[in-house]
mmCIF file of C-alpha atoms in Angstrom:
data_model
loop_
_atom_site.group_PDB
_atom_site.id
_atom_site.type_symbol
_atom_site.label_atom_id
_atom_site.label_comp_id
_atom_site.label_asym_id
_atom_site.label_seq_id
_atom_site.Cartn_x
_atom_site.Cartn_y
_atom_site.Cartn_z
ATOM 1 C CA UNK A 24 -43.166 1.848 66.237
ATOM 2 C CA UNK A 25 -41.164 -0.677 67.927
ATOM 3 C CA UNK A 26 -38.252 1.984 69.816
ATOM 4 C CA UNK A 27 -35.694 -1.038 69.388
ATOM 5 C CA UNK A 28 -35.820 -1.280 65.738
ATOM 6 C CA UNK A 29 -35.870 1.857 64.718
ATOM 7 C CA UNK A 30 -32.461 2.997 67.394
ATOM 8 C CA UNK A 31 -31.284 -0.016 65.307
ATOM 9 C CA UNK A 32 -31.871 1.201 62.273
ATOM 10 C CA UNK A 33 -30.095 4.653 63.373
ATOM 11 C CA UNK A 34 -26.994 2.333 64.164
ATOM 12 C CA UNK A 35 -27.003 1.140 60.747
ATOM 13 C CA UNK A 36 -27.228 3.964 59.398
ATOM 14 C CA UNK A 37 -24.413 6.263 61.347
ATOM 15 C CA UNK A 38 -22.633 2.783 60.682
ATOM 16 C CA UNK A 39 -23.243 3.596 56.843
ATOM 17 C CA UNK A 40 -22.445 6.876 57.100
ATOM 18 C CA UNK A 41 -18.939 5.928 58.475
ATOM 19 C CA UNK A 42 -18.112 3.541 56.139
ATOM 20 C CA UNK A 43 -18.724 6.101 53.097
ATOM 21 C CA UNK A 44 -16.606 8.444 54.841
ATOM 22 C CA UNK A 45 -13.811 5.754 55.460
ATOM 23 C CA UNK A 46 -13.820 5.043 51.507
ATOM 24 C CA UNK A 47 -14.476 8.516 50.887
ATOM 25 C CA UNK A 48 -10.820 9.490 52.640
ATOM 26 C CA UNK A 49 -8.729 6.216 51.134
ATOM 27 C CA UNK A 50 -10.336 7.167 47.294
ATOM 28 C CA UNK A 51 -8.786 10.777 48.716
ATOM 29 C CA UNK A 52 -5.646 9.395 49.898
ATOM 30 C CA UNK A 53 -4.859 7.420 46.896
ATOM 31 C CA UNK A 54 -5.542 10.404 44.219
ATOM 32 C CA UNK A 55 -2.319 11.576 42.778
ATOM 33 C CA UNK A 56 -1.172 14.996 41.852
ATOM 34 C CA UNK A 57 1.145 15.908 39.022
ATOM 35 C CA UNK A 58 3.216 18.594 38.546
ATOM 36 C CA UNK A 59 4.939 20.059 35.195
ATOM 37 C CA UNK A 60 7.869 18.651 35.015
ATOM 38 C CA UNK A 61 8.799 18.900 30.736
ATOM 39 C CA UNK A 62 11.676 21.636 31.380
ATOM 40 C CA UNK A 63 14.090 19.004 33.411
ATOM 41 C CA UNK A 64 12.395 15.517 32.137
ATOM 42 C CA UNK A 65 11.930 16.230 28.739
ATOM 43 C CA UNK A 66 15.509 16.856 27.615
ATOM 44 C CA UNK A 67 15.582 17.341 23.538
ATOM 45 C CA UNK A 68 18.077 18.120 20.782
ATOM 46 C CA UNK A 69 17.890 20.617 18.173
ATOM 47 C CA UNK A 70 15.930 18.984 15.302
ATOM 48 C CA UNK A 71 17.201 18.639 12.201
ATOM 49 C CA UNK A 72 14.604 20.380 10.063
ATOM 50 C CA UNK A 73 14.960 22.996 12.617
ATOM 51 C CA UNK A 74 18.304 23.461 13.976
ATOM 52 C CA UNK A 75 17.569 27.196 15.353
ATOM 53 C CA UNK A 76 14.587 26.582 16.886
ATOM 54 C CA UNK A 77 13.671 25.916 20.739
ATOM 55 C CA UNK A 78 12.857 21.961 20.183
ATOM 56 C CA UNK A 79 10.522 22.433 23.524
ATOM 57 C CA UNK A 80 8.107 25.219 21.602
ATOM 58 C CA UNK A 81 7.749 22.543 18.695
ATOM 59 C CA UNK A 82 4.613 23.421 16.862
ATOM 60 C CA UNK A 83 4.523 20.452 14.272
ATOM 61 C CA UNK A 84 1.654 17.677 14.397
ATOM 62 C CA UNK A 85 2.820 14.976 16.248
ATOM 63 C CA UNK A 86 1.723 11.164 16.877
ATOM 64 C CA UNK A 87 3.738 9.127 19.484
ATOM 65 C CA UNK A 88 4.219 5.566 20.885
ATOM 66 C CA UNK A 89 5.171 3.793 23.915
ATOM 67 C CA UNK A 90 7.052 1.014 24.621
ATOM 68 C CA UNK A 91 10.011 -0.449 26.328
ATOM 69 C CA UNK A 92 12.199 -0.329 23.384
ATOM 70 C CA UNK A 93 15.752 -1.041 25.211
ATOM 71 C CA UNK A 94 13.957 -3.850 27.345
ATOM 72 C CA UNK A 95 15.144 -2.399 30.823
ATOM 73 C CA UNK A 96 11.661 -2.146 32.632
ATOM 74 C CA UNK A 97 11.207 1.823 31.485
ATOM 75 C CA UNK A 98 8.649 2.986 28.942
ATOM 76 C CA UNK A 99 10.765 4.819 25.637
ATOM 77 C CA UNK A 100 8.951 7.170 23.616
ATOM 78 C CA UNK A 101 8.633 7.610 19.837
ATOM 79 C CA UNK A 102 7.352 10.963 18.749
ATOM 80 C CA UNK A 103 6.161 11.499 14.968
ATOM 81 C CA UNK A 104 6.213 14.612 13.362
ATOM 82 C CA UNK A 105 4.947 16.717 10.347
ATOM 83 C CA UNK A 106 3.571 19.651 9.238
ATOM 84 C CA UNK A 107 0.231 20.671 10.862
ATOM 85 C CA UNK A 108 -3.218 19.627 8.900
ATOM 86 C CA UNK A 109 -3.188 18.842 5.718
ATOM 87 C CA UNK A 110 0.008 20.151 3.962
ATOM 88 C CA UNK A 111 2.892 18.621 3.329
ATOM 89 C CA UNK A 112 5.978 18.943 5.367
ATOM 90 C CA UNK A 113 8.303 16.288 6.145
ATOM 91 C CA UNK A 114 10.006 16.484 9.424
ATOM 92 C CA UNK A 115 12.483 14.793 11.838
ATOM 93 C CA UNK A 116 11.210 12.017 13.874
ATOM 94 C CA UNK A 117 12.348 11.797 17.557
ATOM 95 C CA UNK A 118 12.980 8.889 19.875
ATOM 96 C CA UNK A 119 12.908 9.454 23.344
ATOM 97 C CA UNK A 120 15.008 6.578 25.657
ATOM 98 C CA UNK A 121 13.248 6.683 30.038
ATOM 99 C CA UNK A 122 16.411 6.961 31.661
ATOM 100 C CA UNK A 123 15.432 6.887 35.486
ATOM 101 C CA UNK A 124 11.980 8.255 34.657
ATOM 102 C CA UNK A 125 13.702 11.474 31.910
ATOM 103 C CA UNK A 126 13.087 11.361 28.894
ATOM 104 C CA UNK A 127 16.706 12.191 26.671
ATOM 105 C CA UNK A 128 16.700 12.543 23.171
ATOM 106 C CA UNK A 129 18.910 9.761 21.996
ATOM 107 C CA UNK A 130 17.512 10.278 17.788
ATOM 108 C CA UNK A 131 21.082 10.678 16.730
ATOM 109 C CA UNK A 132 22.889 7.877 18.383
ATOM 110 C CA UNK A 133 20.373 5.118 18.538
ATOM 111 C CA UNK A 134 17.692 6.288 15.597
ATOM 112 C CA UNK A 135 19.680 8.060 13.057
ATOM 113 C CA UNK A 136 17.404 7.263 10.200
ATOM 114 C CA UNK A 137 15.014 9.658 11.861
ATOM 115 C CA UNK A 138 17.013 11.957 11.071
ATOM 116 C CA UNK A 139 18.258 10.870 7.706
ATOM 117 C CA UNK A 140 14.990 10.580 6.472
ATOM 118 C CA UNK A 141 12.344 12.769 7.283
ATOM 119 C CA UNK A 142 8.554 11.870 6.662
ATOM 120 C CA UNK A 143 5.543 13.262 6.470
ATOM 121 C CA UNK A 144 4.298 11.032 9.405
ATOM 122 C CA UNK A 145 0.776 10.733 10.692
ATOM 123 C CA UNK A 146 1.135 7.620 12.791
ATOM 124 C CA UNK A 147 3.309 5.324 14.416
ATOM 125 C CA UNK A 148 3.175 1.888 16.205
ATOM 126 C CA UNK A 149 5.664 -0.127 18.866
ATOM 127 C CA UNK A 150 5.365 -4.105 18.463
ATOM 128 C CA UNK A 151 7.809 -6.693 17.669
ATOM 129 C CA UNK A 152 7.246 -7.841 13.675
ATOM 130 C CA UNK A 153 10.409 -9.838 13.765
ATOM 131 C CA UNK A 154 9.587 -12.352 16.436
ATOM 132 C CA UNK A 155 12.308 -11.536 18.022
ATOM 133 C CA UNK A 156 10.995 -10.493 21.494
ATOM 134 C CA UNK A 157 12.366 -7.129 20.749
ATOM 135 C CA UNK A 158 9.668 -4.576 19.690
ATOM 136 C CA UNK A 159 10.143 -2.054 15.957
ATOM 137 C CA UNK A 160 8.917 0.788 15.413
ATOM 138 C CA UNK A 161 6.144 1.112 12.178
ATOM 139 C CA UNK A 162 5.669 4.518 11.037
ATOM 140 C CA UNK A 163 2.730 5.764 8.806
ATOM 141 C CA UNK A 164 3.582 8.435 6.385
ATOM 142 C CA UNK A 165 0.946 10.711 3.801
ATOM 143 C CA UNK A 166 1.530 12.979 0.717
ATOM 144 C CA UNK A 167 2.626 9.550 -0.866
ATOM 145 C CA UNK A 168 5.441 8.661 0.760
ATOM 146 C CA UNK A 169 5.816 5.078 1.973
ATOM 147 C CA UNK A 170 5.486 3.848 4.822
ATOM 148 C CA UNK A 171 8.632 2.888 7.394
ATOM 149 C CA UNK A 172 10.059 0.206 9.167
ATOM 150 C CA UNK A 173 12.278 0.793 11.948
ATOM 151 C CA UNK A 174 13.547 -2.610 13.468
ATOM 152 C CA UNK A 175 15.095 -3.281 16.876
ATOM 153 C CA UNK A 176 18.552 -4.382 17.152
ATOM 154 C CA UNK A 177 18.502 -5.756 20.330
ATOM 155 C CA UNK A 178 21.750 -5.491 22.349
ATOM 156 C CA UNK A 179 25.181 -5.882 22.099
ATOM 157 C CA UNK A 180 26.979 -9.044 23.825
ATOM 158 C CA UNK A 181 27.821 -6.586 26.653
ATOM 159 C CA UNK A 182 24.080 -5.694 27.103
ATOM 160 C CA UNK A 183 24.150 -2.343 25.453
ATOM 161 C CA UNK A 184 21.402 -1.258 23.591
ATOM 162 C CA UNK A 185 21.977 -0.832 19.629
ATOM 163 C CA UNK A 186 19.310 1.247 18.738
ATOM 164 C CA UNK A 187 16.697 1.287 15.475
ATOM 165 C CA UNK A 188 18.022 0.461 11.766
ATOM 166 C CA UNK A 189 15.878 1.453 8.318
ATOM 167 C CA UNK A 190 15.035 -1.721 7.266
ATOM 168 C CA UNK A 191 11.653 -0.426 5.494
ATOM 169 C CA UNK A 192 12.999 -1.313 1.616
ATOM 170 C CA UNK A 193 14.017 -4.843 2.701
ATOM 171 C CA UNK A 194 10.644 -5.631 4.625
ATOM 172 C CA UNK A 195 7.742 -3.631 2.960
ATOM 173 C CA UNK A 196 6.390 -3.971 -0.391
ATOM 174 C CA UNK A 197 6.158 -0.774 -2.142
ATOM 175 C CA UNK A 198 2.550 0.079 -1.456
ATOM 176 C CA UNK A 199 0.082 1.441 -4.210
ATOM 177 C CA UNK A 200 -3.441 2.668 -3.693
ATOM 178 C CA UNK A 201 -6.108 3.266 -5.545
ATOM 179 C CA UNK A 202 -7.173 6.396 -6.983
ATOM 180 C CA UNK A 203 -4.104 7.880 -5.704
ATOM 181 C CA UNK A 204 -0.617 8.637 -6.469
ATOM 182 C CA UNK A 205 0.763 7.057 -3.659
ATOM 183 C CA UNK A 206 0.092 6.314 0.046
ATOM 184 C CA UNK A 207 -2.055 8.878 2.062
ATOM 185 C CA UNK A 208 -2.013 7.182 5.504
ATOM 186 C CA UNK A 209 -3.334 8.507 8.636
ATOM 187 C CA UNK A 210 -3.155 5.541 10.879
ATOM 188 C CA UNK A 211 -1.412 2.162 11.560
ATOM 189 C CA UNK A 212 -2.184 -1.022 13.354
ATOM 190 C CA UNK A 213 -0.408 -3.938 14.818
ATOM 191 C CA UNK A 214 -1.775 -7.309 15.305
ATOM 192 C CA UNK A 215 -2.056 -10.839 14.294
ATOM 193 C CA UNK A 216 -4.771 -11.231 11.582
ATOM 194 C CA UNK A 217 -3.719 -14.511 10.456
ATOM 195 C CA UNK A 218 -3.725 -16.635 13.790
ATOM 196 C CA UNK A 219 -0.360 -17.722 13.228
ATOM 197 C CA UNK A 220 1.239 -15.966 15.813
ATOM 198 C CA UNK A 221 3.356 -12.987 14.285
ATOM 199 C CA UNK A 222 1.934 -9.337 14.146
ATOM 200 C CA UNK A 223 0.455 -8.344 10.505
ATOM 201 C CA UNK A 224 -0.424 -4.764 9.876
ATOM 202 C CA UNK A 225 -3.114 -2.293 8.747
ATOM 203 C CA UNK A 226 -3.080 1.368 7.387
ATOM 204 C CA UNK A 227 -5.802 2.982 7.210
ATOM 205 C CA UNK A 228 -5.835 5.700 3.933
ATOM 206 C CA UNK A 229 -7.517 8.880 3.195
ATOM 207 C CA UNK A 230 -7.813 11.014 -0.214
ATOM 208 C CA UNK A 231 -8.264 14.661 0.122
ATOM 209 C CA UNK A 232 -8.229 14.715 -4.134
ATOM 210 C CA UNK A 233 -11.018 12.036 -4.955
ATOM 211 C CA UNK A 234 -13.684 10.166 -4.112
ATOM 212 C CA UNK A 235 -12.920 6.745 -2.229
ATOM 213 C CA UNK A 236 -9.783 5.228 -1.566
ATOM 214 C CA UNK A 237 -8.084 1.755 0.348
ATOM 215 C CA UNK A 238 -6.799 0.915 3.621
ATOM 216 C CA UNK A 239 -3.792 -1.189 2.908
ATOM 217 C CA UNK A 240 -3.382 -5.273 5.141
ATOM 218 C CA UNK A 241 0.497 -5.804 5.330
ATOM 219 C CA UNK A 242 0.998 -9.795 5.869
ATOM 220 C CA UNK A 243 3.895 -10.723 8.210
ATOM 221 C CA UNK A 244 5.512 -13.914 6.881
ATOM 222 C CA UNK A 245 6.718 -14.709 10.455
ATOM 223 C CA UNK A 246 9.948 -13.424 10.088
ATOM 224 C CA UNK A 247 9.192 -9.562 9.496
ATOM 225 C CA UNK A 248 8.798 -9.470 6.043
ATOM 226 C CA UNK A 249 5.218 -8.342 4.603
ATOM 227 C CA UNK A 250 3.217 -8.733 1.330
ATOM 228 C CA UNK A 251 0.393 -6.388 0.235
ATOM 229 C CA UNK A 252 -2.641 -8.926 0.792
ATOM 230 C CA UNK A 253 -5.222 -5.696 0.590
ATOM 231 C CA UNK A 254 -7.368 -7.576 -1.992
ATOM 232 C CA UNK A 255 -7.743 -11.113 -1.622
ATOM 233 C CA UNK A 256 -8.516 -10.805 2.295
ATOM 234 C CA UNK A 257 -10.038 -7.347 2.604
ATOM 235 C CA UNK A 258 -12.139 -7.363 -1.097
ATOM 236 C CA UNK A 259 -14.651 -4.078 -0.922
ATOM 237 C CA UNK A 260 -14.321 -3.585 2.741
ATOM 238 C CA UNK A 261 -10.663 -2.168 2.188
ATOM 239 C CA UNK A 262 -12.699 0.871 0.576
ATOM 240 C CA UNK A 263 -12.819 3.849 2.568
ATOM 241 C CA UNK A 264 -13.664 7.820 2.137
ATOM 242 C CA UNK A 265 -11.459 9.182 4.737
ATOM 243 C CA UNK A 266 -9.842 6.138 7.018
ATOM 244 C CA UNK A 267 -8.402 8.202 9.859
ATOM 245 C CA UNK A 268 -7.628 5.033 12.611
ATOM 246 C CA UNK A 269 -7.821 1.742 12.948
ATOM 247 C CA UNK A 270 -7.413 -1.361 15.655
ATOM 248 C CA UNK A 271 -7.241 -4.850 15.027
ATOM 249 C CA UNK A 272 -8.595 -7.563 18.099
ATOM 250 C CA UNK A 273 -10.368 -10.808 18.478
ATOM 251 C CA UNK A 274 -14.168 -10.197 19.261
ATOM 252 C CA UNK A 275 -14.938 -13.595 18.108
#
């Protein structure tokens, strides 16, 4: 065996070895750590179907959402809540505003139909519906209750937030399903069906009382306002047995 090639071949490969070691210690040094931080960053009020009760030992089902709802470079949180599995139990929704990287419970100032009107929620979505750059907050509700529409008001003219209004009986249709009394929704999507540029949306249904059900297609008009166009653009394939999610994109 020619001695040169093979000490070069030992070069290469202590050269190797070095290399995996150098990306072995930069994969190391970027890895983060995390600590629990929920007792002084997660900073909640007493909620309303629960006024006694420690809000940070919450045992309800809960769904959530993120998005930068006040527009200030900070993720916000919107937390959906019900009664665990399936039973119904409507109970106060929460919204969550990042100030500086805590998370405050701002439900009563900024979102106080969350608290006026408590749902039986399985799902919620952040997007803006409206067209308005600002993104709402869609809220999927079971044990027939309909689903709710939350929409942004933007700021104030001295650039102060104004929070979420109820807007769902001026926006939605109200929704009927088949073989059921009412909606049963687990899930809700966001997303522009249509191609012309504003955000439609889907629920996805379940029945725990009969055989079969349908997802529901919302269409946006453009300016936030939706009709039920379940049949004439979804036919049979809006028939489900137990829809439990959902997602909408372009795999064209």
């Amino acid at each position: 065996m020619n001695p040169q090639i093979n000490s070069q071949r030992c070069v290469l490969a202590i050269a190797g070895l070095v290399c995996a070691a150098s990306v072995t210690d930069v994969l190391t040094a970027q890895w983060v750590s995390f600590s629990d931080d929920t007792a002084f960053r997660l900073l909640l009020d007493a909620f309303a179907d629960n006024p006694a009760g420690d809000p940070l030992s919450d045992d309800q089902e809960k769904d959530i959402a993120v998005g930068d709802l006040n527009m200030d470079g900070w993720d916000d949180v919107v937390v959906v809540r019900k009664r665990p599995f399936s039973s119904p139990g409507a109970r106060q929704d929460i919204l969550l505003m990042n100030e500086g990287g805590d998370l405050v419970d701002r439900t009563a100032e900024l979102a106080p139909g969350f608290i006026a009107t408590l749902t039986d929620a399985r799902d919620v979505v952040i997007g803006d519906f409206t067209g308005d750059d600002w993104p709402d907050v869609v809220i999927a509700n079971t044990f027939w209750q309909q689903p709710k529409f939350y929409r942004n008001l933007g700021n104030d003219a001295k650039g102060n937030w104004l929070g979420l209004a109820d807007e769902s009986a001026a926006r939605f249709p109200k929704i009927t399903v088949a073989n059921l009394p009412g909606p049963q929704f687990c899930a809700v999507w966001g997303g522009d069906v249509t191609g012309d540029g504003a955000m439609d949306i889907f629920f996805s249904n379940y029945a725990m009382c009969c055989a079969g059900t349908t997802d529901v297609l919302l269409i946006n008009d453009g300016t936030g306002h939706f009709t039920d166009e379940t049949t004439a653009r979804l036919g049979s394939y809006a028939n489900v047995a137990f829809g439990t999610a959902g997602e909408i994109y372009d795999y064209g």
